[in-house]
Tab-separated table of C-alpha atoms and ligand atoms in Angstrom:
chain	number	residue	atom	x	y	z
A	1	UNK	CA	-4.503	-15.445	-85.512
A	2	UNK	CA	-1.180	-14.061	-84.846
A	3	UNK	CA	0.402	-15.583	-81.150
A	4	UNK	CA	0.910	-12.810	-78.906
A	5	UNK	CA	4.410	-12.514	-77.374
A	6	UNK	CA	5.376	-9.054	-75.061
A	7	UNK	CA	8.410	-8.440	-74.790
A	8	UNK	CA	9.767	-7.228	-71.275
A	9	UNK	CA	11.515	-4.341	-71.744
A	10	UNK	CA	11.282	-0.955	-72.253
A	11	UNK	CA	14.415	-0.370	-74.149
A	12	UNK	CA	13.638	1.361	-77.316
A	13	UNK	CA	16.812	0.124	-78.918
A	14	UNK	CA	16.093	-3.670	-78.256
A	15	UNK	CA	12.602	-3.337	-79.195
A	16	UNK	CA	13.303	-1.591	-82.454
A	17	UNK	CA	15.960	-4.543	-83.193
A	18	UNK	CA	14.026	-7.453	-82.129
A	19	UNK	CA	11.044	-6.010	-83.976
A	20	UNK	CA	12.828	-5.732	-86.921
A	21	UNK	CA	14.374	-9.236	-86.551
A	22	UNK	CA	11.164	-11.721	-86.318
A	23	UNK	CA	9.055	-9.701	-88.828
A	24	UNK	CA	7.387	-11.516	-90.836
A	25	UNK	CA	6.274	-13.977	-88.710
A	26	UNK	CA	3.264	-14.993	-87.378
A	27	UNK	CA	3.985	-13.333	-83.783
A	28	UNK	CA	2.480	-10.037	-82.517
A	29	UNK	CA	5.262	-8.662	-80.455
A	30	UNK	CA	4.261	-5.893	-78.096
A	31	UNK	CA	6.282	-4.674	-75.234
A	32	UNK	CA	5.902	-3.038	-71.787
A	33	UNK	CA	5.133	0.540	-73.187
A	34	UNK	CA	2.019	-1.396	-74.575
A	35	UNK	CA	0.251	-2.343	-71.049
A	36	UNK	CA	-0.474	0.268	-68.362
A	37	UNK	CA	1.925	0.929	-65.114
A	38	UNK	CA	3.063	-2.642	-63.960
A	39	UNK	CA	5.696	-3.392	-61.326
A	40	UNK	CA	9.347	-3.390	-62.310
A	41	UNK	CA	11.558	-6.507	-61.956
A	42	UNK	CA	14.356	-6.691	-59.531
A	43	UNK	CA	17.474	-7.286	-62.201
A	44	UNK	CA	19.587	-9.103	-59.287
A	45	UNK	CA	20.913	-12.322	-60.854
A	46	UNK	CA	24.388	-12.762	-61.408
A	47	UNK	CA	24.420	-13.818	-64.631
A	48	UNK	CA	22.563	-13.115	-67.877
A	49	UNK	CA	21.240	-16.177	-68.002
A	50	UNK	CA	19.371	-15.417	-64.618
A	51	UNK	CA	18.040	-11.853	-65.233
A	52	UNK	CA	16.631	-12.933	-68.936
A	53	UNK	CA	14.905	-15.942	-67.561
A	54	UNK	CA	13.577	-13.082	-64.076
A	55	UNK	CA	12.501	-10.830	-66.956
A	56	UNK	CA	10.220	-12.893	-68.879
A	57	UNK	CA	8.698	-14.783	-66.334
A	58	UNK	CA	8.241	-12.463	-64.056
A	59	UNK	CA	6.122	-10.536	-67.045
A	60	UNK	CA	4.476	-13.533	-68.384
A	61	UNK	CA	3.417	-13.822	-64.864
A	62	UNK	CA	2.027	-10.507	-64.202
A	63	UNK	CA	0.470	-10.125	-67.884
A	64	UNK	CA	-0.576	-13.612	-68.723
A	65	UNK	CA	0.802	-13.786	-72.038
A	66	UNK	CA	4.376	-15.442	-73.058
A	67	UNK	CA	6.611	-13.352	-72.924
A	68	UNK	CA	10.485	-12.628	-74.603
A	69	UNK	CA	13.459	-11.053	-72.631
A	70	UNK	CA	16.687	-10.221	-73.436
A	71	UNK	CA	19.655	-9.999	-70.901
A	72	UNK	CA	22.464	-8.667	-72.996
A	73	UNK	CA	26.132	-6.537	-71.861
A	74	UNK	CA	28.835	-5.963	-72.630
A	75	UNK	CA	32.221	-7.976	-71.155
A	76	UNK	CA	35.212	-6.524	-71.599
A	77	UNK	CA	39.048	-8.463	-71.333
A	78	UNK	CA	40.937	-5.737	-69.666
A	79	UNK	CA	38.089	-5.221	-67.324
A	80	UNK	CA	37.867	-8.890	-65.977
A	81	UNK	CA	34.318	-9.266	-67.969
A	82	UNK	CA	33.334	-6.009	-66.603
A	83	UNK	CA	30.517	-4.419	-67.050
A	84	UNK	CA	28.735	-7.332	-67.982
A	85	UNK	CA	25.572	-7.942	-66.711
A	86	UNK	CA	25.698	-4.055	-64.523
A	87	UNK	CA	26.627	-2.721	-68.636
A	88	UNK	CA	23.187	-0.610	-68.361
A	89	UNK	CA	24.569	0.837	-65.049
A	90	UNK	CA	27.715	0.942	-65.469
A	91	UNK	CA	28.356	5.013	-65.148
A	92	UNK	CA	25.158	4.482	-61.994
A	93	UNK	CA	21.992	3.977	-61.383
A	94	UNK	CA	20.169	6.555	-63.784
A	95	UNK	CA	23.247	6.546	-66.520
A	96	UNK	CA	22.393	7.328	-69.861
A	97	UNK	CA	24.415	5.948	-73.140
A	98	UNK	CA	26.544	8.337	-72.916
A	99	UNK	CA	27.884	8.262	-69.742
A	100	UNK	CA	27.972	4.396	-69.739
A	101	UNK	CA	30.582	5.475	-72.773
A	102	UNK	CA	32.509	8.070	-71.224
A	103	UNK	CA	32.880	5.549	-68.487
A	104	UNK	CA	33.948	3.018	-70.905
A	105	UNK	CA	36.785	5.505	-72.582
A	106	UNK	CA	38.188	5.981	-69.103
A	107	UNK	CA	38.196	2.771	-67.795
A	108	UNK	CA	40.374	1.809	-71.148
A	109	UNK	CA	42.254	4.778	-71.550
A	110	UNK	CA	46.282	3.527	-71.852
A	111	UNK	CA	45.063	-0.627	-72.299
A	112	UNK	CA	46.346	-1.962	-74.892
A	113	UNK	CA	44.007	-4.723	-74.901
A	114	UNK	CA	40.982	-4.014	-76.015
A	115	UNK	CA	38.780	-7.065	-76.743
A	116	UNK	CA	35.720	-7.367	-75.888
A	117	UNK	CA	31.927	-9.513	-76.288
A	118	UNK	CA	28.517	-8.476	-76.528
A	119	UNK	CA	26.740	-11.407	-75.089
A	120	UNK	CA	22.926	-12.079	-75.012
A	121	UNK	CA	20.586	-14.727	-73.558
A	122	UNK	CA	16.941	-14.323	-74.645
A	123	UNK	CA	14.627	-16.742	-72.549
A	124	UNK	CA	10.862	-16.844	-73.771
A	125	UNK	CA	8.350	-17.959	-70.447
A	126	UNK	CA	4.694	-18.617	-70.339
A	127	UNK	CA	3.226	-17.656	-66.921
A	128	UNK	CA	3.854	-21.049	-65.056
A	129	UNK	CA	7.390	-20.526	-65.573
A	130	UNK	CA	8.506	-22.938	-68.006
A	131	UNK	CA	11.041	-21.308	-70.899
A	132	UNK	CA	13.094	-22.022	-73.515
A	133	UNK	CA	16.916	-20.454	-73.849
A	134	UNK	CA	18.702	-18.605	-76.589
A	135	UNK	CA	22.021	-17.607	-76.842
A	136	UNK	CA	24.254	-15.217	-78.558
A	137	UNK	CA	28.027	-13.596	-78.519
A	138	UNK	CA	29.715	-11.349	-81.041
A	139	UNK	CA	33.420	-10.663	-80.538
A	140	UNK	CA	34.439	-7.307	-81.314
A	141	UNK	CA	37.533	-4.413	-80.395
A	142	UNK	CA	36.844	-1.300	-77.934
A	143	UNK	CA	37.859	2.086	-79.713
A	144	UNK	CA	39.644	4.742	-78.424
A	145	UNK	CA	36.744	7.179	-78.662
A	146	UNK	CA	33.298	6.674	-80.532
A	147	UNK	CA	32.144	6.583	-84.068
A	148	UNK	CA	28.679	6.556	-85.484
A	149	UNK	CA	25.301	7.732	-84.291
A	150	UNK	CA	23.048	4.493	-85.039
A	151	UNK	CA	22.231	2.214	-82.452
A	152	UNK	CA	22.338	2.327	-79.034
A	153	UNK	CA	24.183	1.852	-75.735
A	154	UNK	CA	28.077	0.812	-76.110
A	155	UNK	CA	27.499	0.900	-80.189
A	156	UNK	CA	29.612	3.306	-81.341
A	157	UNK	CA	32.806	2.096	-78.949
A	158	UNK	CA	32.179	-1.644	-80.773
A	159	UNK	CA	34.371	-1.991	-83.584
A	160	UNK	CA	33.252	-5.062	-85.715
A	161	UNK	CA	36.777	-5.820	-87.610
A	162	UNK	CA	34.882	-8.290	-90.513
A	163	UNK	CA	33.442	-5.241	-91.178
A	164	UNK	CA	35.481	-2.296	-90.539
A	165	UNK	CA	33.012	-0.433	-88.676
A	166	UNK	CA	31.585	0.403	-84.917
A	167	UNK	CA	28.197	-1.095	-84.773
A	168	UNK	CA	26.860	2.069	-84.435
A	169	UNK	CA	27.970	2.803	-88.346
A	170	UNK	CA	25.888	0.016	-89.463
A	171	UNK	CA	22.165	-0.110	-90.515
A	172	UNK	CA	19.823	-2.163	-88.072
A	173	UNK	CA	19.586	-4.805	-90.777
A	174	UNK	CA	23.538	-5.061	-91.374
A	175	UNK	CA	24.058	-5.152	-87.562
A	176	UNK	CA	21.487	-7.637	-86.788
A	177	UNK	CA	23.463	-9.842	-89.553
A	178	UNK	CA	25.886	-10.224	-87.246
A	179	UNK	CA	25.513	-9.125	-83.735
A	180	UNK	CA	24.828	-11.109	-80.468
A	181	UNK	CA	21.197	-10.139	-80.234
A	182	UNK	CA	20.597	-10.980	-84.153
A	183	UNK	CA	22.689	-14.578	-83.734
A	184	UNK	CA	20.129	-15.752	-80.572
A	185	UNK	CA	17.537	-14.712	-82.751
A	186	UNK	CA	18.469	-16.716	-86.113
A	187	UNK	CA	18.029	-19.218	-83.513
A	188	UNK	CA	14.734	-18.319	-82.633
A	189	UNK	CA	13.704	-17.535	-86.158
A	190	UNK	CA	14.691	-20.884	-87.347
A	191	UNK	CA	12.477	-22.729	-85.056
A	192	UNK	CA	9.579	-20.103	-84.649
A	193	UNK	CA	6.993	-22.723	-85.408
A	194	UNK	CA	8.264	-25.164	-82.865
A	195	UNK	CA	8.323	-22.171	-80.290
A	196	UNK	CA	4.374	-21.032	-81.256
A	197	UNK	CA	3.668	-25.055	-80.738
A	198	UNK	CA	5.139	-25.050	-77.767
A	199	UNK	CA	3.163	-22.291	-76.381
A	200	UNK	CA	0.095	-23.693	-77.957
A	201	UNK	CA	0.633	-26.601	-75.516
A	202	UNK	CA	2.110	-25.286	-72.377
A	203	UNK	CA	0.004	-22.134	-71.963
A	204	UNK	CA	-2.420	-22.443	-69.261
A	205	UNK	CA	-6.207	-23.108	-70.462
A	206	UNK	CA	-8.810	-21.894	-67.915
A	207	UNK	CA	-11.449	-23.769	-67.416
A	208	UNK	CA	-14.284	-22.029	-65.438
A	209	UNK	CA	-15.622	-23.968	-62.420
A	210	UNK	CA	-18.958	-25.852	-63.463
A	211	UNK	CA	-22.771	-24.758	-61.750
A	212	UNK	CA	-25.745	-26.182	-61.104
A	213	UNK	CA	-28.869	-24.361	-62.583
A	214	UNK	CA	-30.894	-22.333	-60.138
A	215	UNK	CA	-34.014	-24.669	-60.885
A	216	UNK	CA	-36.130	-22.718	-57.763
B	1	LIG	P1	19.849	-4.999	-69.993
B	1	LIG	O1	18.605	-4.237	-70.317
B	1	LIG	O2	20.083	-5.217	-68.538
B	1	LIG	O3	19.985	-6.244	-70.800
B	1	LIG	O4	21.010	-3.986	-70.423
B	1	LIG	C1	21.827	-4.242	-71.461
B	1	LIG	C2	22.829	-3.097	-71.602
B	1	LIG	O5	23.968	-3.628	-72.279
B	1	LIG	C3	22.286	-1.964	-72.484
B	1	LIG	O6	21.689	-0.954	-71.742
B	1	LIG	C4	23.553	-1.504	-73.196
B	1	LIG	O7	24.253	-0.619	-72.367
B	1	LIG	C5	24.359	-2.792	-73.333
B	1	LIG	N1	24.033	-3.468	-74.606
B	1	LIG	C6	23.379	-4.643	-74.787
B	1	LIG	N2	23.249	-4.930	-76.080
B	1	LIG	C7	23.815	-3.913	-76.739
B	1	LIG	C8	23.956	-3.611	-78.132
B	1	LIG	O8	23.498	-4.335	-79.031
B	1	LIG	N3	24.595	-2.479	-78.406
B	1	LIG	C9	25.098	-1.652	-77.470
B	1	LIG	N4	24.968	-1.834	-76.171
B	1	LIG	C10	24.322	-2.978	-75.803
């Protein structure tokens, strides 16, 4: 039987990726969407390192299955790091891609520095809060305006010189070659069957309490 593992997130783009990234395996990887209405986490920490380890075991917690996060963001040179771990929110509280870009274009506009890192932590929990750490950066140039329409989030400002190309011009497969997400999960991938052992081991087995037989 496939181990479960749900991933906490809601982000179609990360789901799609991560999906794409561990097939083959012998994980079944659901994801919020997949569970009714449960409470949201509080993404407070400071770095992403805190918020990926909140995510997962905060859901393992709540659903009672391991569970995967990913705390990923963009840090940018000329910013200080900026956005980093606020890159979701970056244009506000309900910004969409697009304005997180627009924000981005601004921000930069007459910097001639322009390097930047997509980082990513993914931390996989079991419900008593034990996890396991994964890590991932991918070094790449901010452009002046965007190019591409794959991907998601600050992809098609994220000119990948090796390549020649935003991330948002690359396929899923050729981005997950090389990106921050798809480096912490080679990691993951190449010891998936120490990570299903683990959980084997450290995931809570309930016992039901023992009765006596009504002999009356
Ligand atoms: P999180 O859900 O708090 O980890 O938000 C991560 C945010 O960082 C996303 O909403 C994107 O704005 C940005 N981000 C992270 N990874 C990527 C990526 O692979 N491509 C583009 N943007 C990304």
């Amino acid at each position: 039987m496939k181990q479960i593992i749900v991933l906490a997130t809601r982000n179609k783009g990360k789901t799609r990726e991560i999906r794409e990234l561990l097939k083959g395996f012998p994980i079944d990887i659901k994801n919020l969407d997949d569970f009714g209405p449960i409470p949201e986490v509080i993404e407070d920490g400071e770095t992403f390192d805190d918020n990926a380890y909140k995510k997962a075991s905060f859901t393992a917690k709540i659903l009672g299955y391991p569970a995967m996060a990913d705390d990923s963001g963009l840090c940018v040179e000329a910013l200080d790091g900026a956005p980093g771990v606020y890159s979701a929110r970056y244009a506000g509280k309900n910004a969409t891609d697009a304005d997180n870009v627009n924000k981005m274009l601004d921000e930069l506009q007459g910097k001639e520095n322009r390097n930047a890192a997509f980082k990513c932590v993914i931390s996989i929990a079991v419900p008593t809060g034990a996890a396991l750490t994964y890590e991932g950066e991918c070094k790449g140039v901010i452009t002046k305006e965007a190019f591409g329409d794959n991907g998601f989030g600050y992809d098609p400002l994220f000119f990948y010189p090796e390549l020649n190309k935003t991330f948002a011009q690359l396929t899923i497969q050729e981005k997950g070659r090389v990106s921050h997400r798809g480096k912490a999960l080679k990691e993951i991938a190449d010891e998936i069957d120490k990570i299903i052992e683990w959980i084997d081991i450290i995931m809570p087995k309930f016992q039901p309490a023992e009765y006596k037989e009504d002999k009356s």
